[in-house]
XYZ file of C-alpha atoms in Angstrom:
651
model
C 4.684 -25.451 -10.114
C 7.755 -25.808 -7.889
C 7.254 -22.245 -6.663
C 3.609 -22.961 -5.818
C 4.554 -26.131 -3.908
C 7.123 -24.135 -1.924
C 4.535 -21.442 -1.145
C 1.909 -23.989 -0.085
C 4.522 -25.702 2.071
C 5.317 -22.456 3.903
C 1.618 -21.765 4.493
C 1.149 -25.290 5.845
C 4.110 -24.958 8.231
C 2.899 -21.571 9.486
C -0.563 -23.074 10.040
C 1.014 -25.901 12.079
C 2.850 -23.380 14.272
C -0.379 -21.455 14.808
C -2.264 -24.552 15.927
C 0.394 -25.212 18.575
C -0.549 -21.913 20.216
C -3.720 -20.705 21.853
C -5.807 -17.922 20.342
C -5.236 -15.894 23.500
C -1.493 -15.769 22.728
C -2.291 -12.957 20.289
C -3.822 -9.638 21.280
C -7.594 -9.908 20.752
C -9.116 -8.814 17.443
C -12.769 -9.793 18.045
C -15.348 -9.706 20.817
C -14.991 -13.492 21.163
C -11.246 -13.197 21.713
C -11.832 -10.513 24.359
C -14.257 -12.861 26.131
C -11.589 -15.596 26.137
C -9.554 -13.219 28.290
C -12.550 -12.321 30.456
C -12.727 -8.745 29.188
C -15.855 -6.685 28.750
C -14.011 -3.615 27.525
C -10.569 -2.773 26.179
C -8.531 0.150 27.483
C -7.060 0.896 24.058
C -8.257 -0.228 20.621
C -5.715 0.007 17.816
C -6.755 0.166 14.154
C -4.100 -1.082 11.758
C -3.766 -0.673 8.006
C -1.587 -3.814 7.903
C -2.539 -7.395 8.571
C -1.901 -8.237 12.230
C 1.452 -9.975 12.546
C 2.577 -10.313 16.164
C 6.204 -9.533 15.462
C 8.559 -6.709 16.586
C 8.972 -5.548 12.975
C 5.300 -4.480 12.870
C 4.574 -1.244 14.723
C 1.033 -2.026 15.838
C 2.261 -5.233 17.511
C 5.025 -3.330 19.319
C 2.677 -0.657 20.657
C 0.089 -3.265 21.607
C 2.627 -5.335 23.525
C 4.144 -2.262 25.228
C 0.723 -1.202 26.497
C -0.044 -4.763 27.577
C 3.227 -4.877 29.515
C 2.092 -1.728 31.326
C -1.046 -3.475 32.540
C -3.530 -2.264 29.922
C -6.091 -4.249 27.978
C -5.311 -3.777 24.307
C -7.209 -4.957 21.237
C -6.292 -4.665 17.574
C -8.631 -4.344 14.590
C -6.525 -4.965 11.479
C -7.555 -3.626 8.075
C -11.140 -2.632 8.923
C -13.596 -2.206 6.063
C -14.183 1.517 5.535
C -17.249 0.981 3.346
C -20.898 0.396 4.229
C -22.093 0.390 7.821
C -18.632 0.604 9.463
C -19.308 -2.587 11.424
C -15.573 -3.221 11.930
C -15.272 0.130 13.692
C -18.162 -0.775 15.998
C -16.989 -4.344 16.642
C -15.408 -3.789 20.061
C -17.321 -0.698 21.178
C -15.699 2.159 23.092
C -12.293 1.830 24.754
C -11.713 3.113 28.267
C -8.849 5.360 27.216
C -8.404 6.027 23.487
C -8.517 4.793 19.934
C -5.137 4.453 18.271
C -4.507 4.488 14.534
C -1.440 2.737 13.140
C -1.872 2.868 9.359
C 1.023 0.542 8.539
C 4.745 -0.175 8.521
C 5.016 1.576 5.152
C 3.597 4.881 3.942
C 0.173 4.082 2.516
C 0.654 6.015 -0.724
C 4.093 4.524 -1.421
C 2.524 1.170 -0.627
C -0.293 1.685 -3.139
C 1.389 3.599 -5.973
C 4.632 3.605 -7.945
C 6.717 6.734 -8.561
C 4.769 7.059 -11.839
C 1.536 7.086 -9.782
C 0.462 3.690 -11.114
C -1.445 1.346 -8.797
C 0.772 -1.457 -7.523
C -0.371 -4.976 -8.280
C -0.108 -6.190 -4.693
C 0.213 -5.076 -1.081
C 2.974 -6.967 0.733
C 1.376 -6.214 4.121
C -2.021 -7.713 3.245
C -3.021 -11.395 3.094
C -2.236 -12.918 -0.313
C -1.085 -9.493 -1.502
C -4.601 -8.039 -1.823
C -4.334 -4.358 -2.766
C -7.905 -3.444 -1.743
C -7.519 -3.973 2.010
C -6.613 -0.402 2.930
C -7.761 3.015 1.687
C -5.547 5.856 0.579
C -4.458 7.821 3.657
C -5.942 5.335 6.164
C -4.996 7.637 9.043
C -7.492 10.231 7.857
C -10.147 7.744 6.727
C -10.135 5.691 9.954
C -9.997 8.768 12.178
C -12.941 10.472 10.502
C -15.064 7.336 10.817
C -14.234 6.974 14.506
C -14.939 10.648 15.131
C -18.358 10.224 13.481
C -19.207 7.096 15.484
C -17.629 8.092 18.811
C -17.436 11.891 18.924
C -16.245 12.032 22.554
C -13.550 9.308 22.457
C -9.938 10.539 22.093
C -8.102 9.499 18.915
C -4.309 9.172 18.831
C -2.378 8.897 15.572
C 0.926 7.074 15.176
C 3.111 5.251 12.685
C 4.987 6.362 9.580
C 2.066 8.117 7.894
C 1.262 10.486 10.763
C 4.857 10.851 11.960
C 6.076 12.198 8.630
C 3.016 14.422 8.185
C 3.158 16.021 11.605
C 3.640 19.472 10.079
C 2.953 21.109 6.737
C 4.165 18.738 4.006
C 4.194 18.271 0.256
C 1.956 15.510 -1.064
C 3.280 14.092 -4.332
C 0.077 12.258 -5.148
C -2.167 15.302 -4.775
C 0.578 17.615 -6.092
C 0.123 20.216 -3.383
C 1.100 21.210 0.142
C -1.116 19.951 2.939
C -1.345 20.955 6.620
C -0.434 18.713 9.537
C -2.421 15.479 9.269
C -3.825 16.318 12.706
C -6.082 18.936 11.090
C -7.959 16.956 8.390
C -8.093 13.764 10.491
C -9.872 15.545 13.374
C -7.738 13.506 15.802
C -6.575 14.685 19.225
C -2.877 13.834 19.241
C -0.001 12.517 17.166
C 2.717 10.350 18.662
C 5.613 10.616 16.228
C 8.692 8.479 15.845
C 9.239 5.273 17.804
C 6.370 5.375 20.253
C 7.220 3.227 23.293
C 7.947 6.092 25.700
C 5.223 8.590 24.749
C 2.512 5.929 24.497
C 3.431 4.619 27.948
C 3.352 8.105 29.469
C 0.042 8.937 27.781
C -1.702 5.808 29.023
C -0.246 6.184 32.500
C -1.696 9.696 32.780
C -5.093 8.601 31.539
C -5.331 5.548 33.808
C -4.382 7.748 36.748
C -7.200 10.075 35.763
C -9.732 7.240 35.719
C -8.591 5.860 39.072
C -8.630 9.323 40.631
C -12.394 9.392 40.089
C -12.770 6.710 42.746
C -9.598 5.283 44.248
C -11.553 2.666 46.214
C -12.583 0.762 43.070
C -10.569 -2.102 41.622
C -9.773 -2.277 37.912
C -12.787 -4.472 37.090
C -15.117 -2.489 39.344
C -14.438 0.629 37.309
C -16.820 -0.862 34.728
C -17.509 1.190 31.611
C -15.572 4.265 32.729
C -14.301 6.164 29.697
C -12.061 9.165 29.248
C -13.741 11.971 27.317
C -11.944 14.365 25.002
C -12.002 17.237 27.498
C -10.438 15.118 30.221
C -7.954 13.793 27.657
C -6.934 17.321 26.678
C -6.478 18.285 30.317
C -4.303 15.248 31.002
C -2.199 15.750 27.876
C -1.987 19.530 27.531
C -2.420 20.644 31.133
C 0.861 20.998 32.967
C 3.967 19.473 31.425
C 3.499 18.349 27.823
C 4.259 14.774 26.799
C 7.455 14.734 24.723
C 7.339 13.400 21.164
C 3.707 14.370 20.641
C 1.900 16.832 18.390
C -1.251 18.673 19.411
C -3.330 21.539 18.061
C -4.531 24.456 20.166
C -6.452 27.677 19.588
C -4.098 29.978 21.444
C -0.502 30.050 22.672
C 0.816 31.163 26.018
C 3.618 33.738 26.020
C 5.913 31.194 27.703
C 5.290 28.641 24.959
C 6.122 31.171 22.257
C 9.362 32.225 23.977
C 10.662 28.667 24.328
C 9.807 27.609 20.779
C 10.753 28.002 17.149
C 7.777 29.586 15.431
C 7.713 28.534 11.790
C 6.218 30.500 8.929
C 2.486 29.874 9.010
C 0.850 27.420 6.644
C -0.687 30.258 4.609
C 2.604 32.217 4.415
C 4.570 29.153 3.303
C 1.871 28.266 0.791
C 2.319 31.678 -0.857
C 6.128 31.679 -0.815
C 8.088 28.484 -1.633
C 11.256 29.932 -0.078
C 9.507 30.239 3.285
C 8.459 26.623 2.985
C 12.085 25.650 2.348
C 13.220 27.800 5.300
C 10.733 25.999 7.547
C 12.079 22.607 6.598
C 15.623 23.330 7.726
C 14.330 23.928 11.273
C 12.090 20.843 11.094
C 14.949 18.553 10.077
C 17.481 20.022 12.499
C 15.137 19.761 15.479
C 14.331 16.153 14.531
C 18.018 15.283 14.827
C 19.069 17.115 17.983
C 19.528 15.658 21.448
C 18.119 18.831 22.988
C 15.512 19.941 20.495
C 13.186 22.929 20.696
C 9.449 22.932 20.386
C 8.105 23.778 16.905
C 4.935 25.785 16.303
C 3.147 26.425 13.041
C -0.070 28.391 12.715
C -2.564 26.637 10.462
C -5.742 28.597 9.882
C -7.017 29.608 13.307
C -5.138 26.809 15.090
C -1.543 26.301 16.151
C 0.110 22.940 15.539
C 2.597 22.304 18.355
C 5.359 19.692 17.995
C 6.930 18.859 21.343
C 10.606 17.758 21.345
C 11.273 14.015 21.233
C 12.373 11.775 24.073
C 16.042 10.805 24.143
C 16.783 7.564 22.248
C 15.936 4.395 24.160
C 18.720 2.966 26.287
C 19.911 -0.563 25.552
C 17.883 -1.842 28.519
C 14.725 -0.075 27.322
C 15.147 -1.356 23.766
C 15.749 -4.882 25.039
C 12.509 -4.738 27.008
C 10.609 -3.801 23.852
C 12.105 -6.639 21.796
C 11.809 -9.187 24.625
C 8.027 -8.853 24.941
C 6.014 -12.071 24.391
C 5.498 -11.820 20.633
C 4.294 -15.004 18.954
C 6.315 -13.879 15.886
C 3.457 -15.195 13.752
C 0.488 -13.808 11.781
C -2.830 -13.962 13.616
C -4.644 -17.297 13.128
C -7.316 -15.506 11.061
C -4.796 -15.592 8.177
C -4.434 -19.373 8.244
C -3.624 -20.611 4.730
C -2.765 -17.111 3.479
C 0.607 -15.553 2.753
C 1.718 -12.141 4.021
C 4.762 -11.380 1.889
C 6.205 -8.700 4.195
C 6.234 -11.260 6.996
C 7.910 -13.861 4.808
C 10.669 -11.348 4.048
C 11.535 -10.678 7.703
C 10.541 -13.995 9.254
C 14.124 -15.123 9.884
C 15.700 -11.674 10.278
C 16.737 -9.808 13.429
C 16.847 -6.044 13.935
C 19.922 -5.064 15.947
C 19.436 -1.321 16.341
C 17.342 1.737 15.540
C 18.287 5.100 14.081
C 20.622 6.148 11.287
C 23.190 8.953 11.213
C 23.650 8.841 7.438
C 21.149 11.659 6.864
C 20.531 10.777 3.198
C 18.494 13.565 1.610
C 15.804 11.244 0.230
C 15.412 9.032 3.324
C 12.846 9.321 6.134
C 14.567 7.091 8.699
C 16.141 9.886 10.735
C 12.880 11.872 10.636
C 11.097 8.897 12.209
C 13.759 7.097 14.253
C 16.311 9.881 14.736
C 20.020 9.953 13.897
C 21.270 8.671 17.258
C 21.708 4.902 17.404
C 19.819 2.829 19.984
C 21.297 -0.669 20.095
C 20.118 -3.915 21.635
C 22.347 -6.004 23.868
C 24.023 -9.100 22.468
C 22.026 -11.165 24.973
C 18.677 -9.847 23.699
C 19.712 -10.474 20.096
C 20.727 -14.049 20.912
C 17.417 -14.667 22.679
C 15.563 -13.663 19.525
C 17.817 -15.755 17.293
C 17.192 -18.776 19.523
C 13.432 -18.190 19.173
C 13.859 -18.212 15.400
C 15.822 -21.460 15.473
C 12.862 -23.147 17.174
C 10.453 -22.219 14.384
C 8.969 -25.120 12.447
C 10.428 -24.285 9.031
C 13.776 -22.774 10.080
C 16.485 -24.276 7.863
C 19.523 -22.856 9.628
C 19.820 -19.523 7.807
C 19.307 -16.082 9.388
C 18.296 -13.827 6.480
C 19.478 -10.572 8.054
C 21.293 -9.333 11.124
C 20.746 -5.674 10.393
C 19.026 -2.397 10.954
C 18.315 0.828 9.056
C 21.982 0.630 8.046
C 23.691 -2.704 8.549
C 26.899 -1.505 10.187
C 25.986 1.278 12.626
C 25.385 -0.997 15.616
C 26.613 0.539 18.912
C 28.185 3.532 17.176
C 28.036 6.930 18.876
C 29.981 10.129 19.454
C 33.139 9.907 21.554
C 32.289 13.212 23.236
C 28.593 13.093 24.132
C 28.619 16.765 25.111
C 29.564 17.650 21.533
C 26.681 15.483 20.290
C 24.269 17.217 22.648
C 24.765 20.568 20.890
C 25.159 19.218 17.354
C 22.468 19.913 14.772
C 24.096 18.337 11.718
C 21.527 16.085 10.013
C 24.312 13.690 8.970
C 27.388 12.414 10.801
C 28.836 11.227 7.467
C 28.321 14.172 5.116
C 30.021 16.299 3.918
C 32.750 14.421 5.804
C 32.689 11.765 8.498
C 32.515 13.544 11.846
C 35.831 13.293 13.741
C 33.809 12.762 16.931
C 32.205 9.552 15.578
C 33.436 6.390 17.278
C 32.868 4.002 14.368
C 33.963 0.787 16.055
C 32.862 -2.382 14.232
C 34.052 -4.761 16.978
C 30.728 -4.917 18.902
C 28.966 -5.871 15.668
C 31.556 -8.537 14.861
C 31.043 -9.901 18.367
C 27.313 -10.261 17.674
C 27.911 -11.951 14.316
C 30.280 -14.464 15.863
C 27.990 -15.209 18.797
C 25.085 -15.897 16.428
C 27.194 -18.074 14.149
C 28.402 -20.075 17.173
C 24.866 -21.334 17.849
C 24.681 -24.976 16.724
C 21.314 -24.470 14.978
C 22.639 -21.621 12.790
C 24.366 -22.647 9.561
C 24.864 -19.097 8.308
C 23.807 -15.560 9.163
C 23.458 -13.144 6.264
C 23.428 -9.351 6.088
C 20.444 -8.239 4.035
C 20.441 -4.580 5.139
C 22.436 -1.984 3.222
C 26.079 -1.528 4.248
C 27.650 1.929 4.566
C 30.958 1.359 2.811
C 32.130 4.898 3.604
C 32.365 3.799 7.248
C 34.591 0.918 6.141
C 36.900 2.926 3.870
C 37.475 5.985 6.048
C 40.962 6.616 7.387
C 40.391 7.055 11.133
C 42.963 8.666 13.406
C 42.423 5.793 15.835
C 44.171 2.767 14.337
C 41.916 0.350 16.231
C 38.950 1.720 14.269
C 40.806 1.162 10.988
C 41.626 -2.419 11.954
C 38.048 -3.132 13.053
C 36.700 -1.751 9.756
C 39.107 -3.919 7.745
C 38.281 -6.985 9.817
C 34.562 -6.328 9.430
C 34.895 -5.893 5.657
C 36.681 -9.230 5.281
C 34.299 -11.111 7.556
C 31.234 -9.556 5.941
C 32.318 -10.592 2.443
C 33.586 -14.073 3.340
C 30.908 -15.196 5.808
C 27.740 -13.091 5.624
C 26.841 -12.656 1.951
C 24.081 -14.909 0.650
C 25.346 -14.531 -2.909
C 24.510 -10.837 -3.258
C 25.607 -7.887 -1.139
C 23.437 -4.749 -1.196
C 25.110 -1.359 -1.234
C 23.690 2.010 -2.233
C 25.968 4.380 -4.172
C 22.706 5.940 -5.527
C 24.425 7.917 -8.308
C 27.715 8.597 -10.080
C 27.572 12.414 -10.419
C 29.556 14.268 -7.745
C 27.082 17.158 -7.824
C 24.029 14.921 -7.401
C 25.719 12.845 -4.701
C 26.480 16.002 -2.745
C 22.798 16.984 -2.820
C 21.913 13.411 -1.804
C 24.421 13.595 1.099
C 26.158 10.489 -0.212
C 29.905 9.778 -0.533
C 31.749 10.189 -3.856
C 31.297 7.414 -6.424
C 35.016 6.665 -6.329
C 34.428 5.163 -2.862
C 31.997 2.670 -4.363
C 34.573 1.803 -7.032
C 37.158 1.305 -4.285
C 34.821 -0.902 -2.249
C 33.897 -2.984 -5.288
C 37.604 -3.514 -5.943
C 38.055 -4.829 -2.385
C 34.932 -7.009 -2.718
C 36.108 -8.546 -6.002
C 39.649 -9.122 -4.703
C 38.428 -10.932 -1.576
C 35.989 -13.040 -3.594
C 38.762 -14.058 -6.018
C 41.141 -14.908 -3.201
C 38.541 -16.959 -1.325
C 37.111 -18.491 -4.515
C 33.636 -17.086 -3.793
C 31.023 -16.612 -6.514
C 29.293 -13.531 -5.162
C 27.872 -10.329 -6.595
C 27.707 -6.794 -5.331
C 24.290 -5.247 -6.041
C 24.279 -1.442 -6.219
C 21.155 0.679 -5.788
C 20.656 3.815 -7.889
C 18.075 6.616 -8.074
C 16.994 8.646 -11.108
C 15.280 12.068 -11.164
C 16.640 13.102 -7.784
C 16.827 16.897 -7.323
C 19.916 18.197 -9.081
C 20.004 15.302 -11.554
C 19.872 16.091 -15.286
C 19.414 13.632 -18.134
C 23.108 14.019 -19.000
C 23.973 12.808 -15.488
C 21.942 9.659 -16.100
C 23.670 9.076 -19.434
C 27.013 9.325 -17.642
C 25.736 6.923 -14.972
C 24.845 4.397 -17.676
C 28.342 4.603 -19.183
C 30.198 4.332 -15.856
C 28.145 1.386 -14.601
C 28.498 -0.365 -17.974
C 32.261 0.046 -17.719
C 32.012 -1.763 -14.355
C 30.082 -4.635 -16.012
C 26.781 -3.845 -14.297
C 23.366 -4.376 -15.827
C 21.353 -2.538 -13.201
C 18.396 -4.203 -11.495
C 17.903 -2.406 -8.157
C 16.852 1.030 -9.347
C 14.253 3.562 -8.281
C 12.767 6.679 -9.792
C 12.809 9.351 -7.088
C 9.485 9.469 -5.246
C 8.907 12.649 -3.203
C 7.765 11.546 0.256
C 6.923 13.808 3.201
C 9.615 15.155 5.516
C 12.770 14.710 3.460
C 15.102 17.479 2.352
C 14.997 16.056 -1.189
C 11.213 16.369 -1.319
C 11.322 19.972 -0.105
C 13.947 20.758 -2.712
C 11.882 19.049 -5.418
C 8.624 20.762 -4.385
C 9.905 24.305 -3.767
C 12.762 24.450 -6.275
C 15.119 25.650 -3.510
C 17.539 23.771 -1.286
C 16.406 24.367 2.328
C 19.970 24.891 3.622
C 21.228 27.302 0.967
C 17.963 28.635 -0.527
C 19.691 28.311 -3.901
C 17.583 27.135 -6.888
C 17.928 23.426 -7.727
C 16.711 21.766 -10.917
C 14.383 18.773 -10.649
C 12.852 16.569 -13.331
C 9.164 17.063 -12.609
C 7.132 15.909 -15.605
C 6.508 12.222 -16.270
C 8.285 12.633 -19.634
C 11.413 14.120 -18.032
C 11.417 11.419 -15.352
C 11.074 8.663 -17.945
C 13.920 10.156 -20.025
C 16.157 9.805 -16.983
C 14.965 6.379 -15.935
C 15.467 4.756 -19.339
C 19.258 5.131 -19.039
C 19.245 2.479 -16.304
C 18.239 -0.019 -18.977
C 20.581 0.856 -21.832
C 21.173 -2.880 -22.326
C 17.531 -3.580 -23.269
C 16.946 -3.548 -27.060
C 13.573 -1.831 -26.670
C 15.223 1.186 -24.990
C 18.087 1.676 -27.452
C 16.243 3.791 -30.031
C 14.892 6.233 -27.432
C 18.280 6.519 -25.729
C 19.979 7.245 -29.050
C 17.435 9.954 -29.838
C 18.030 11.587 -26.460
C 21.814 11.456 -26.824
C 21.546 13.083 -30.272
C 19.346 15.811 -28.776
C 21.968 16.470 -26.075
C 24.838 16.337 -28.577
C 26.486 13.469 -26.630
C 27.118 10.898 -29.335
C 30.437 10.211 -27.613
C 28.402 8.506 -24.878
C 26.419 6.576 -27.500
C 29.666 5.110 -28.785
C 30.663 4.055 -25.276
C 27.262 2.469 -24.654
C 26.586 0.783 -27.976
C 29.822 0.819 -29.954
C 31.025 2.960 -32.884
C 30.080 0.731 -35.825
C 26.342 0.509 -35.187
C 25.863 4.257 -34.829
C 27.939 6.116 -37.411
C-alpha cells in the first residue's frame, strides 16, 4: 500500500506541474493543438514508438525541438495505432517536407522480449507500462502504412532501430540475416546516430527547395506546398550527399565506387558467413573513425550507400541541443499515468555523448561514436537548476552521467593521431597512450552541482570504468586526478550502491568482450571496501555480469560462480547475452567467426546451453543446486562443487 501511495503521489505532482503549463508548451500531437498555434499544416510529422516525453533523454523530443529551433513547424504522433483504419496516421494529414519515424529510445525487440524470447510484462516507455502500445519493428510497420497512405511523401527513418540496421544485420528474433532496414520499410532515407546535424541539413535543403518555387511568397502564403519524393531525392542525392545518412540507389557512379569501401553483397555474405564477418570489421571501423569512408553494399538490384558521419558535436553545439525549451515533462495526455522510463531519468543529467570503451556487446559507439562530445559546466548547471525547481524534487540528483560515467571531456592528446586511428576501443587491449584521461573537469562539475543550495546530494548512477581509475599513467597529474576522483566518487556520490561492469571472470572471455582483466575489478573492490571502512560508510558495489557471450563455455560460468562467491557476492545484476544488431559480439555469435581474426569462436546457441550457463549466476538458490550439481558432474568438476556447496553435503 505504501508503494501505491508513493506512486499516486508522484502522478499527482506531475499532474500539478502539467497544469501550470500551457498545452502549447509541448510540440503539437493533435489537430486541435496545431490550431492553438495557428497552423494549418506541419512541415515535419514525427511518429514515435515511445510515449511523448518532452525531455532531452528522448530522441523524438530532441529532433522535434532541433527542427523547431530551425524555424520549422513540427508535430509528433506518439504510439499510433497500427490496426484498423490507420486514423492516427491520417490525423494531421500531409507534412510540407517529410514524415519522420523515431521508433523509440530502446530497440523495439529488446524492449518487447527477453534474451529467452519471452514477452516482457511491461514497456517502460509506455503509459502505465502497457506492452501493447507498439508493434514489433515499428520502423517497418509505420513506414509501410505511411507509404500506403501517402505514396509521394518522403519518409525518413531515425533512432536506434534504424541506425543499427542501416546495413545487412543478424536478427536474433527471426534467426536470420536481414538487409538494410531501408529496403523492407520502403523509406527514402536513414539518418543514423545522433541526428541533430543531418536532420538540420536535410530540412534546410528541402525548405530552400520549396521557397525556390516562388521566392516572393511568405511562409504562410506557401499554403499546402509539399515536397514530393522525386524532388526529395534530387535535394538529398543530387550534388553533395548529406553526411550521416543512408540511401538506396539503382546504380553507382564510377567516382562513388572509387571513393568507397564496397562490401560483399548481401547475397554473397548470406552464402558465406566468413564474408559476413569480414564485412563487419569495415562497418565497425568506419563507424569509429574521424575521417571515415563511404560504405556500399549491393542488396538485390539496389545499392545501399552509407555516407560517413559528421564530426562529433562541439561543446557549443551540444549545449544548444540540451538548452532547447524542453518542458521536461510527459505530454498532458498522460495525466494520471506513469511512464517508468521517465521516472528513472527525471532527476538525472546527461553530461556527454559517446564512449571509447568499444565493448564487444555494446551498441553505443555504433550509434553515438567513440569520440566524446561533452557539455559545458554552465549548460549542465542550467539543467540542474531546472530540476531543482520541479515540484517533487527532494534535493537528490539521481545521476550525473553518460554512456560511461567517467569519460567526460576526455580525448586524445594528439588529435592528428586520433584522426587516422581506426581502433574500435581506446581501452582495449591496452589503454591508448595518447588518451588524456583527466578526471579534473568531471570533479569540477560534481563540485559545482553539489555547491547549489537546493542540492543535498548528487549520485552517479551510470557505470564507472574502473580501468581508467587504476591505470598507471605516465603523466602524474592524471594519476592524482584518478585517485582523487575515486575517493570523491565513493565518499560523496554513491547512493548506497555503485554500479560497475566486470562482465566476466575468464581472461579469454574478457578479451573477446574487450574488457579489462578481472583482477582489476578485484583491485577496485579492495579500494572501495577500504574507503568505506575508513569513512564508516555502509555501501555496496554492484557488479554486472553476462552469460553465454561468444567464447564463454559452461565451465567458465562455473568458475565465475566460485570466484564471485569467494568475494561474498550473490549476483543480482546479470544478463544472458542477447545478440543485437551491429555489435562485434553478435557477428561472432551469428557467423561463428571473430570479424577481426576470422578464427572460429564457440557460442552457446541453444536455449538449453544458454540456460546451463545462466543458472550458475544463482548457485545460492536452493532450486538451482540439483541442476548445477548434475552439470558439474557431467564436466568432471566436482572440485568446484565443493567450493560452491561444501564437501560434506556432496561426497
